[in-house]
PDB file of C-alpha atoms and ligand atoms in Angstrom:
ATOM      1  CA  MET A 296       0.000   0.000   0.000  1.00 83.00           C
ATOM      2  CA  ASN A 297       1.730   3.161  -1.205  1.00 91.00           C
ATOM      3  CA  ALA A 298      -0.130   5.627   1.018  1.00 97.00           C
ATOM      4  CA  PRO A 299       2.004   7.642   3.451  1.00 98.00           C
ATOM      5  CA  ILE A 300       2.460   7.078   7.173  1.00 98.00           C
ATOM      6  CA  GLY A 301       1.084  10.027   9.175  1.00 99.00           C
ATOM      7  CA  VAL A 302       3.110  11.279  12.142  1.00 99.00           C
ATOM      8  CA  PHE A 303       2.160  13.976  14.631  1.00 99.00           C
ATOM      9  CA  ASP A 304       3.502  15.694  17.716  1.00 98.00           C
ATOM     10  CA  SER A 305       2.929  18.935  19.616  1.00 98.00           C
ATOM     11  CA  GLY A 306       5.996  20.236  17.809  1.00 98.00           C
ATOM     12  CA  VAL A 307       9.400  19.250  16.490  1.00 98.00           C
ATOM     13  CA  GLY A 308       9.932  16.516  19.112  1.00 98.00           C
ATOM     14  CA  GLY A 309       8.231  13.822  17.065  1.00 98.00           C
ATOM     15  CA  LEU A 310      10.916  14.264  14.416  1.00 98.00           C
ATOM     16  CA  THR A 311      13.208  12.224  16.704  1.00 98.00           C
ATOM     17  CA  VAL A 312      10.807   9.317  16.119  1.00 98.00           C
ATOM     18  CA  TRP A 313      10.339  10.226  12.437  1.00 98.00           C
ATOM     19  CA  ASN A 314      14.124   9.916  12.016  1.00 98.00           C
ATOM     20  CA  ALA A 315      14.153   6.379  13.391  1.00 98.00           C
ATOM     21  CA  LEU A 316      11.117   5.545  11.250  1.00 98.00           C
ATOM     22  CA  VAL A 317      12.573   6.673   7.919  1.00 98.00           C
ATOM     23  CA  HIS A 318      15.884   4.947   8.654  1.00 98.00           C
ATOM     24  CA  LEU A 319      14.104   1.692   9.299  1.00 98.00           C
ATOM     25  CA  LEU A 320      11.466   1.979   6.563  1.00 98.00           C
ATOM     26  CA  ASP A 321      13.338   3.928   3.925  1.00 97.00           C
ATOM     27  CA  GLN A 322      10.864   3.221   1.140  1.00 97.00           C
ATOM     28  CA  GLU A 323       7.836   4.518   3.031  1.00 98.00           C
ATOM     29  CA  SER A 324       6.453   8.015   2.442  1.00 98.00           C
ATOM     30  CA  THR A 325       5.483  10.156   5.417  1.00 98.00           C
ATOM     31  CA  ILE A 326       3.482  13.245   6.315  1.00 98.00           C
ATOM     32  CA  TYR A 327       4.449  15.035   9.534  1.00 99.00           C
ATOM     33  CA  TYR A 328       2.070  17.330  11.432  1.00 99.00           C
ATOM     34  CA  CYS A 329       3.944  19.667  13.765  1.00 98.00           C
ATOM     35  CA  ASP A 330       1.524  21.420  16.149  1.00 98.00           C
ATOM     36  CA  SER A 331       4.025  24.013  17.422  1.00 98.00           C
ATOM     37  CA  ALA A 332       1.386  26.763  17.724  1.00 98.00           C
ATOM     38  CA  TYR A 333      -0.173  24.676  20.504  1.00 98.00           C
ATOM     39  CA  ALA A 334       3.040  23.371  22.138  1.00 97.00           C
ATOM     40  CA  PRO A 335       3.601  22.392  24.830  1.00 98.00           C
ATOM     41  CA  TYR A 336       0.784  19.863  25.184  1.00 98.00           C
ATOM     42  CA  GLY A 337       2.249  18.824  28.531  1.00 97.00           C
ATOM     43  CA  ASN A 338       0.523  21.587  30.536  1.00 95.00           C
ATOM     44  CA  ARG A 339      -2.848  21.219  28.795  1.00 98.00           C
ATOM     45  CA  SER A 340      -5.921  19.369  30.061  1.00 97.00           C
ATOM     46  CA  LYS A 341      -6.748  15.892  28.768  1.00 97.00           C
ATOM     47  CA  GLU A 342      -9.680  17.425  26.838  1.00 98.00           C
ATOM     48  CA  GLU A 343      -7.424  19.950  25.093  1.00 98.00           C
ATOM     49  CA  ILE A 344      -4.817  17.295  24.267  1.00 98.00           C
ATOM     50  CA  LEU A 345      -7.562  15.115  22.780  1.00 98.00           C
ATOM     51  CA  GLU A 346      -8.952  18.048  20.787  1.00 98.00           C
ATOM     52  CA  ARG A 347      -5.516  18.813  19.264  1.00 98.00           C
ATOM     53  CA  SER A 348      -4.875  15.115  18.622  1.00 98.00           C
ATOM     54  CA  ILE A 349      -8.183  14.836  16.733  1.00 98.00           C
ATOM     55  CA  LYS A 350      -7.266  17.867  14.639  1.00 98.00           C
ATOM     56  CA  ALA A 351      -3.877  16.352  13.726  1.00 99.00           C
ATOM     57  CA  THR A 352      -5.349  12.905  13.054  1.00 99.00           C
ATOM     58  CA  GLU A 353      -8.064  14.286  10.754  1.00 98.00           C
ATOM     59  CA  PHE A 354      -5.514  16.302   8.822  1.00 98.00           C
ATOM     60  CA  LEU A 355      -3.398  13.163   8.284  1.00 98.00           C
ATOM     61  CA  ILE A 356      -6.400  10.991   7.411  1.00 98.00           C
ATOM     62  CA  ASP A 357      -7.587  13.611   4.881  1.00 98.00           C
ATOM     63  CA  LYS A 358      -4.120  13.365   3.294  1.00 98.00           C
ATOM     64  CA  GLY A 359      -4.702   9.628   2.838  1.00 98.00           C
ATOM     65  CA  CYS A 360      -2.386   8.257   5.554  1.00 98.00           C
ATOM     66  CA  LYS A 361      -2.593   4.501   6.118  1.00 98.00           C
ATOM     67  CA  LEU A 362      -1.351   4.504   9.720  1.00 98.00           C
ATOM     68  CA  ILE A 363      -1.064   7.249  12.317  1.00 98.00           C
ATOM     69  CA  LEU A 364       2.041   7.400  14.482  1.00 99.00           C
ATOM     70  CA  VAL A 365       1.354   9.459  17.579  1.00 99.00           C
ATOM     71  CA  ALA A 366       4.957  10.606  18.073  1.00 99.00           C
ATOM     72  CA  CYS A 367       4.162  12.282  21.372  1.00 98.00           C
ATOM     73  CA  ASN A 368       4.089  10.666  24.813  1.00 98.00           C
ATOM     74  CA  THR A 369       1.636  13.273  26.104  1.00 98.00           C
ATOM     75  CA  ALA A 370      -0.854  12.674  23.270  1.00 98.00           C
ATOM     76  CA  THR A 371      -0.426   8.898  23.459  1.00 98.00           C
ATOM     77  CA  THR A 372      -1.006   8.677  27.192  1.00 98.00           C
ATOM     78  CA  ASN A 373      -3.954  11.096  27.099  1.00 98.00           C
ATOM     79  CA  ALA A 374      -5.669  10.486  23.772  1.00 98.00           C
ATOM     80  CA  ILE A 375      -4.702   7.331  21.856  1.00 98.00           C
ATOM     81  CA  ALA A 376      -7.453   5.173  23.394  1.00 98.00           C
ATOM     82  CA  GLU A 377     -10.088   7.692  22.262  1.00 98.00           C
ATOM     83  CA  LEU A 378      -8.490   8.055  18.792  1.00 98.00           C
ATOM     84  CA  ARG A 379      -8.546   4.268  18.340  1.00 98.00           C
ATOM     85  CA  SER A 380     -12.235   4.205  19.210  1.00 98.00           C
ATOM     86  CA  MET A 381     -13.035   7.071  16.808  1.00 98.00           C
ATOM     87  CA  TYR A 382     -11.200   6.037  13.617  1.00 98.00           C
ATOM     88  CA  PRO A 383     -10.752   2.683  11.853  1.00 98.00           C
ATOM     89  CA  HIS A 384      -7.089   3.441  11.080  1.00 98.00           C
ATOM     90  CA  PRO A 385      -4.234   1.705  12.892  1.00 98.00           C
ATOM     91  CA  PHE A 386      -2.514   3.879  15.499  1.00 98.00           C
ATOM     92  CA  VAL A 387       0.937   3.383  17.015  1.00 98.00           C
ATOM     93  CA  GLY A 388       1.931   5.491  20.018  1.00 98.00           C
ATOM     94  CA  ILE A 389       4.905   6.175  22.248  1.00 98.00           C
ATOM     95  CA  GLU A 390       5.088   5.880  26.032  1.00 97.00           C
ATOM     96  CA  PRO A 391       7.933   6.287  28.533  1.00 98.00           C
ATOM     97  CA  ALA A 392      10.022   3.105  28.280  1.00 98.00           C
ATOM     98  CA  ILE A 393       9.594   1.961  31.879  1.00 98.00           C
ATOM     99  CA  LYS A 394       9.821  -1.789  31.189  1.00 96.00           C
ATOM    100  CA  PRO A 395      13.332  -1.776  29.614  1.00 97.00           C
ATOM    101  CA  ALA A 396      14.571   0.631  32.303  1.00 98.00           C
ATOM    102  CA  VAL A 397      13.394  -1.713  35.050  1.00 98.00           C
ATOM    103  CA  LEU A 398      15.321  -4.549  33.387  1.00 97.00           C
ATOM    104  CA  MET A 399      18.486  -2.457  33.044  1.00 97.00           C
ATOM    105  CA  THR A 400      18.850  -0.676  36.377  1.00 98.00           C
ATOM    106  CA  LYS A 401      21.488  -2.043  38.728  1.00 98.00           C
ATOM    107  CA  THR A 402      20.747   0.284  41.645  1.00 98.00           C
ATOM    108  CA  GLY A 403      17.002  -0.392  41.477  1.00 98.00           C
ATOM    109  CA  LYS A 404      16.381   3.331  41.015  1.00 98.00           C
ATOM    110  CA  VAL A 405      14.975   4.666  37.768  1.00 98.00           C
ATOM    111  CA  GLY A 406      14.383   8.300  36.863  1.00 98.00           C
ATOM    112  CA  VAL A 407      11.648   9.423  34.482  1.00 98.00           C
ATOM    113  CA  LEU A 408      11.732  12.853  32.889  1.00 98.00           C
ATOM    114  CA  ALA A 409       8.427  13.591  31.165  1.00 98.00           C
ATOM    115  CA  THR A 410       5.705  16.189  30.831  1.00 98.00           C
ATOM    116  CA  LYS A 411       3.115  16.810  33.510  1.00 98.00           C
ATOM    117  CA  GLY A 412       0.409  15.519  31.139  1.00 98.00           C
ATOM    118  CA  THR A 413       2.215  12.193  30.758  1.00 98.00           C
ATOM    119  CA  LEU A 414       3.119  11.760  34.427  1.00 98.00           C
ATOM    120  CA  TYR A 415      -0.466  12.457  35.544  1.00 98.00           C
ATOM    121  CA  SER A 416      -2.134  10.224  32.942  1.00 98.00           C
ATOM    122  CA  SER A 417      -3.919   7.030  33.951  1.00 98.00           C
ATOM    123  CA  MET A 418      -1.992   5.123  31.249  1.00 98.00           C
ATOM    124  CA  PHE A 419       1.324   6.057  32.871  1.00 98.00           C
ATOM    125  CA  HIS A 420      -0.006   5.123  36.311  1.00 98.00           C
ATOM    126  CA  LYS A 421      -1.074   1.727  35.029  1.00 98.00           C
ATOM    127  CA  THR A 422       2.387   1.073  33.546  1.00 97.00           C
ATOM    128  CA  VAL A 423       4.004   2.057  36.848  1.00 97.00           C
ATOM    129  CA  THR A 424       1.684  -0.213  38.821  1.00 97.00           C
ATOM    130  CA  ASP A 425       2.166  -3.134  36.435  1.00 97.00           C
ATOM    131  CA  TYR A 426       5.951  -3.059  35.951  1.00 96.00           C
ATOM    132  CA  THR A 427       7.846  -1.361  38.735  1.00 96.00           C
ATOM    133  CA  SER A 428       7.418  -3.596  41.742  1.00 95.00           C
ATOM    134  CA  GLY A 429      10.626  -3.585  43.799  1.00 95.00           C
ATOM    135  CA  ILE A 430      11.950  -0.552  41.901  1.00 97.00           C
ATOM    136  CA  GLU A 431      12.090   3.013  43.116  1.00 98.00           C
ATOM    137  CA  LEU A 432      10.829   5.350  40.439  1.00 98.00           C
ATOM    138  CA  ILE A 433      11.723   9.017  40.643  1.00 98.00           C
ATOM    139  CA  THR A 434       9.617  11.138  38.334  1.00 98.00           C
ATOM    140  CA  GLN A 435      10.375  14.701  37.305  1.00 98.00           C
ATOM    141  CA  GLU A 436       8.283  17.097  35.224  1.00 98.00           C
ATOM    142  CA  GLY A 437      10.419  18.658  32.510  1.00 98.00           C
ATOM    143  CA  THR A 438       8.916  22.120  32.991  1.00 98.00           C
ATOM    144  CA  GLY A 439      10.345  24.598  30.484  1.00 98.00           C
ATOM    145  CA  LEU A 440      12.294  22.094  28.368  1.00 98.00           C
ATOM    146  CA  VAL A 441       9.841  21.830  25.464  1.00 98.00           C
ATOM    147  CA  GLU A 442       9.341  25.621  25.407  1.00 97.00           C
ATOM    148  CA  ALA A 443      13.130  26.115  25.168  1.00 98.00           C
ATOM    149  CA  ILE A 444      13.545  23.518  22.393  1.00 98.00           C
ATOM    150  CA  GLU A 445      10.637  25.071  20.474  1.00 97.00           C
ATOM    151  CA  SER A 446      12.145  28.544  20.777  1.00 97.00           C
ATOM    152  CA  VAL A 447      13.706  30.270  17.782  1.00 92.00           C
ATOM    153  CA  GLU A 448      16.268  31.799  20.145  1.00 95.00           C
ATOM    154  CA  ASP A 449      19.302  29.942  21.490  1.00 96.00           C
ATOM    155  CA  LYS A 450      18.249  28.622  24.878  1.00 98.00           C
ATOM    156  CA  SER A 451      21.205  26.319  25.557  1.00 97.00           C
ATOM    157  CA  LYS A 452      22.218  28.041  28.795  1.00 98.00           C
ATOM    158  CA  GLU A 453      18.709  27.777  30.178  1.00 98.00           C
ATOM    159  CA  LEU A 454      18.452  24.156  29.056  1.00 98.00           C
ATOM    160  CA  LEU A 455      21.704  23.254  30.831  1.00 98.00           C
ATOM    161  CA  ARG A 456      20.488  24.947  34.005  1.00 98.00           C
ATOM    162  CA  LEU A 457      17.109  23.200  33.906  1.00 98.00           C
ATOM    163  CA  LEU A 458      18.639  19.784  33.167  1.00 98.00           C
ATOM    164  CA  ASP A 459      21.111  20.177  35.996  1.00 98.00           C
ATOM    165  CA  SER A 460      18.348  21.101  38.440  1.00 98.00           C
ATOM    166  CA  TYR A 461      16.130  18.190  37.317  1.00 98.00           C
ATOM    167  CA  LEU A 462      18.755  15.459  37.093  1.00 98.00           C
ATOM    168  CA  GLN A 463      21.241  16.272  39.871  1.00 97.00           C
ATOM    169  CA  PRO A 464      18.741  15.238  42.600  1.00 98.00           C
ATOM    170  CA  MET A 465      18.183  11.939  40.753  1.00 98.00           C
ATOM    171  CA  LEU A 466      21.918  11.212  40.797  1.00 97.00           C
ATOM    172  CA  LYS A 467      22.092  12.074  44.499  1.00 97.00           C
ATOM    173  CA  HIS A 468      19.359   9.494  44.917  1.00 97.00           C
ATOM    174  CA  ASN A 469      21.501   6.866  43.180  1.00 97.00           C
ATOM    175  CA  VAL A 470      19.426   6.705  39.980  1.00 98.00           C
ATOM    176  CA  ASP A 471      21.468   4.932  37.272  1.00 98.00           C
ATOM    177  CA  THR A 472      18.876   4.751  34.477  1.00 98.00           C
ATOM    178  CA  LEU A 473      16.985   7.700  33.026  1.00 98.00           C
ATOM    179  CA  VAL A 474      13.887   7.326  30.872  1.00 98.00           C
ATOM    180  CA  LEU A 475      13.296  10.207  28.478  1.00 98.00           C
ATOM    181  CA  GLY A 476       9.498  10.252  28.411  1.00 98.00           C
ATOM    182  CA  CYS A 477       9.016  13.011  25.858  1.00 98.00           C
ATOM    183  CA  THR A 478       9.983  12.932  22.193  1.00 98.00           C
ATOM    184  CA  HIS A 479      11.554  16.391  22.423  1.00 98.00           C
ATOM    185  CA  TYR A 480      14.102  15.232  24.998  1.00 98.00           C
ATOM    186  CA  PRO A 481      16.414  13.115  22.776  1.00 98.00           C
ATOM    187  CA  TYR A 482      17.648  16.482  21.402  1.00 98.00           C
ATOM    188  CA  LEU A 483      19.021  17.061  24.910  1.00 98.00           C
ATOM    189  CA  ILE A 484      21.094  13.851  25.098  1.00 98.00           C
ATOM    190  CA  PRO A 485      24.387  15.614  24.189  1.00 97.00           C
ATOM    191  CA  MET A 486      23.732  18.162  26.973  1.00 98.00           C
ATOM    192  CA  ILE A 487      22.852  15.464  29.506  1.00 98.00           C
ATOM    193  CA  GLU A 488      26.032  13.627  28.576  1.00 96.00           C
ATOM    194  CA  SER A 489      28.124  16.775  28.858  1.00 96.00           C
ATOM    195  CA  LEU A 490      26.706  17.404  32.339  1.00 96.00           C
ATOM    196  CA  PHE A 491      26.854  13.884  33.752  1.00 94.00           C
ATOM    197  CA  GLN A 492      29.201  11.928  31.439  1.00 87.00           C
ATOM    198  CA  SER A 493      28.206   8.278  31.642  1.00 86.00           C
ATOM    199  CA  LYS A 494      26.656   8.332  35.106  1.00 92.00           C
ATOM    200  CA  LEU A 495      23.164   7.875  33.702  1.00 96.00           C
ATOM    201  CA  ARG A 496      22.102   5.267  31.195  1.00 97.00           C
ATOM    202  CA  ILE A 497      19.606   7.056  28.938  1.00 98.00           C
ATOM    203  CA  ILE A 498      16.615   5.256  27.491  1.00 98.00           C
ATOM    204  CA  GLU A 499      14.383   6.615  24.756  1.00 96.00           C
ATOM    205  CA  SER A 500      11.975   4.705  22.567  1.00 95.00           C
ATOM    206  CA  SER A 501      12.235   5.947  18.976  1.00 97.00           C
ATOM    207  CA  LEU A 502      13.674   2.721  17.529  1.00 97.00           C
ATOM    208  CA  PRO A 503      11.275   0.330  19.330  1.00 98.00           C
ATOM    209  CA  VAL A 504       8.392   2.524  18.146  1.00 98.00           C
ATOM    210  CA  ALA A 505       9.631   2.466  14.543  1.00 98.00           C
ATOM    211  CA  LEU A 506       9.873  -1.335  14.793  1.00 98.00           C
ATOM    212  CA  GLN A 507       6.307  -1.413  16.080  1.00 98.00           C
ATOM    213  CA  VAL A 508       5.127   0.582  13.031  1.00 98.00           C
ATOM    214  CA  LYS A 509       6.883  -1.927  10.747  1.00 98.00           C
ATOM    215  CA  LYS A 510       5.281  -4.865  12.569  1.00 98.00           C
ATOM    216  CA  ARG A 511       1.809  -3.277  12.366  1.00 98.00           C
ATOM    217  CA  LEU A 512       2.177  -2.559   8.616  1.00 98.00           C
ATOM    218  CA  GLU A 513       3.326  -6.149   8.048  1.00 98.00           C
ATOM    219  CA  GLU A 514       0.346  -7.497   9.992  1.00 98.00           C
ATOM    220  CA  ILE A 515      -2.141  -5.541   7.891  1.00 97.00           C
ATOM    221  CA  LYS A 516      -0.133  -6.124   4.691  1.00 97.00           C
ATOM    222  CA  ALA A 517       0.249  -2.399   4.128  1.00 98.00           C
ATOM    223  CA  LEU A 518       4.002  -2.013   3.560  1.00 97.00           C
ATOM    224  CA  THR A 519       4.696  -0.008   0.424  1.00 97.00           C
ATOM    225  CA  SER A 520       5.693  -1.622  -2.834  1.00 93.00           C
ATOM    226  CA  SER A 521       7.094   1.664  -4.164  1.00 89.00           C
ATOM    227  CA  ASN A 522      10.721   2.707  -3.925  1.00 85.00           C
ATOM    228  CA  LYS A 523      10.002   6.416  -4.289  1.00 89.00           C
ATOM    229  CA  ALA A 524       9.590   7.700  -0.755  1.00 96.00           C
ATOM    230  CA  SER A 525       8.386  11.284  -0.380  1.00 97.00           C
ATOM    231  CA  HIS A 526       8.110  13.325   2.795  1.00 98.00           C
ATOM    232  CA  GLN A 527       6.056  16.382   3.674  1.00 98.00           C
ATOM    233  CA  PHE A 528       6.065  18.451   6.846  1.00 99.00           C
ATOM    234  CA  TYR A 529       3.296  20.821   7.968  1.00 99.00           C
ATOM    235  CA  THR A 530       3.412  23.167  10.932  1.00 98.00           C
ATOM    236  CA  THR A 531       0.800  25.232  12.740  1.00 98.00           C
ATOM    237  CA  GLY A 532       3.672  27.309  14.179  1.00 98.00           C
ATOM    238  CA  ASP A 533       6.928  28.712  12.874  1.00 97.00           C
ATOM    239  CA  LEU A 534       8.133  27.461   9.484  1.00 98.00           C
ATOM    240  CA  GLU A 535      11.759  28.453  10.117  1.00 97.00           C
ATOM    241  CA  LEU A 536      11.796  26.538  13.395  1.00 97.00           C
ATOM    242  CA  LEU A 537      10.453  23.418  11.691  1.00 98.00           C
ATOM    243  CA  LYS A 538      13.082  23.682   8.934  1.00 98.00           C
ATOM    244  CA  ARG A 539      15.874  23.712  11.538  1.00 97.00           C
ATOM    245  CA  PHE A 540      14.910  20.205  12.585  1.00 98.00           C
ATOM    246  CA  VAL A 541      14.164  18.742   9.140  1.00 98.00           C
ATOM    247  CA  PRO A 542      17.026  17.322   7.004  1.00 98.00           C
ATOM    248  CA  GLN A 543      18.282  19.978   4.599  1.00 98.00           C
ATOM    249  CA  SER A 544      17.365  18.020   1.469  1.00 97.00           C
ATOM    250  CA  LEU A 545      13.714  17.996   2.602  1.00 98.00           C
ATOM    251  CA  GLN A 546      13.342  21.584   3.775  1.00 98.00           C
ATOM    252  CA  GLU A 547      11.561  22.603   0.584  1.00 98.00           C
ATOM    253  CA  ASN A 548       8.805  20.180   1.589  1.00 98.00           C
ATOM    254  CA  CYS A 549       7.958  22.180   4.736  1.00 98.00           C
ATOM    255  CA  TYR A 550       4.658  24.094   4.719  1.00 98.00           C
ATOM    256  CA  LEU A 551       2.855  26.489   7.015  1.00 98.00           C
ATOM    257  CA  LEU A 552      -0.770  25.613   7.844  1.00 97.00           C
TER     258      LEU A 552
HETATM  259  N1  LIG B 786       6.880  15.718  22.460  1.00 66.05           N
HETATM  260  C1  LIG B 786       5.896  15.580  23.436  1.00 66.05           C
HETATM  261  C2  LIG B 786       5.885  14.346  24.233  1.00 66.05           C
HETATM  262  O1  LIG B 786       6.432  13.355  23.803  1.00 66.05           O
HETATM  263  C3  LIG B 786       5.064  16.705  23.839  1.00 66.05           C
HETATM  264  C4  LIG B 786       5.670  17.644  24.798  1.00 66.05           C
HETATM  265  C5  LIG B 786       4.753  18.786  25.037  1.00 66.05           C
HETATM  266  O2  LIG B 786       4.226  19.335  24.076  1.00 66.05           O
HETATM  267  O3  LIG B 786       4.579  19.140  26.204  1.00 66.05           O
HETATM  268  O4  LIG B 786       5.340  14.298  25.300  1.00 66.05           O
END
């Protein structure tokens, strides 16, 4: 099936998942919906997150997408169940990777950096209840991180300060494994490494999610038979910001909504 895969996020964060997706499925076409005008989703109510997720989904369905990848932990944990009940399309989402972190920690202490919307969702609470027995989980809202990444100005100093204040207490608490529970945060990995060297093992889920998309397309026999992948990117926010995060060869395929 040669239709594109639809991908959405509150902003440019989902492009970290898009990258893993197009590396794995390099013949598939994609359409990316970047909702930067409404970022961050993390401080919004469940109703607002669902409303924005419906808007993005309908845009992607109208463009003929065969599968919707919710490349946003906040939208997945707050809205994917409702989206699945509303549309016949297959949906794949992303959640903080608690299960692998629990398997990897040696100190028995796992840190989770995510948005308020994700940390307060019932889906996240269920995962914690189901998989973290015997483990101490230290959660931290990443207040201000998404805003700084979505800014057209250079916010590196502020980002370093925020990361230090969020992660230093985790290290003091003997956390050895850090789950990045927001698709914007992989952009911060070089900063986290510069601050803490290899004291924290960092876990993010873009590759497992891309593999899940492949598996789902195989199951429904919807992998493409074309070898001419095309990619389009649409933003509700700032076109120049979007272009900064899109590979140069594809920047002419970026559009303002
Ligand atoms: N990239 C997002 C996530 O994975 C959304 C962050 C936000 O908009 O607050 O949660």
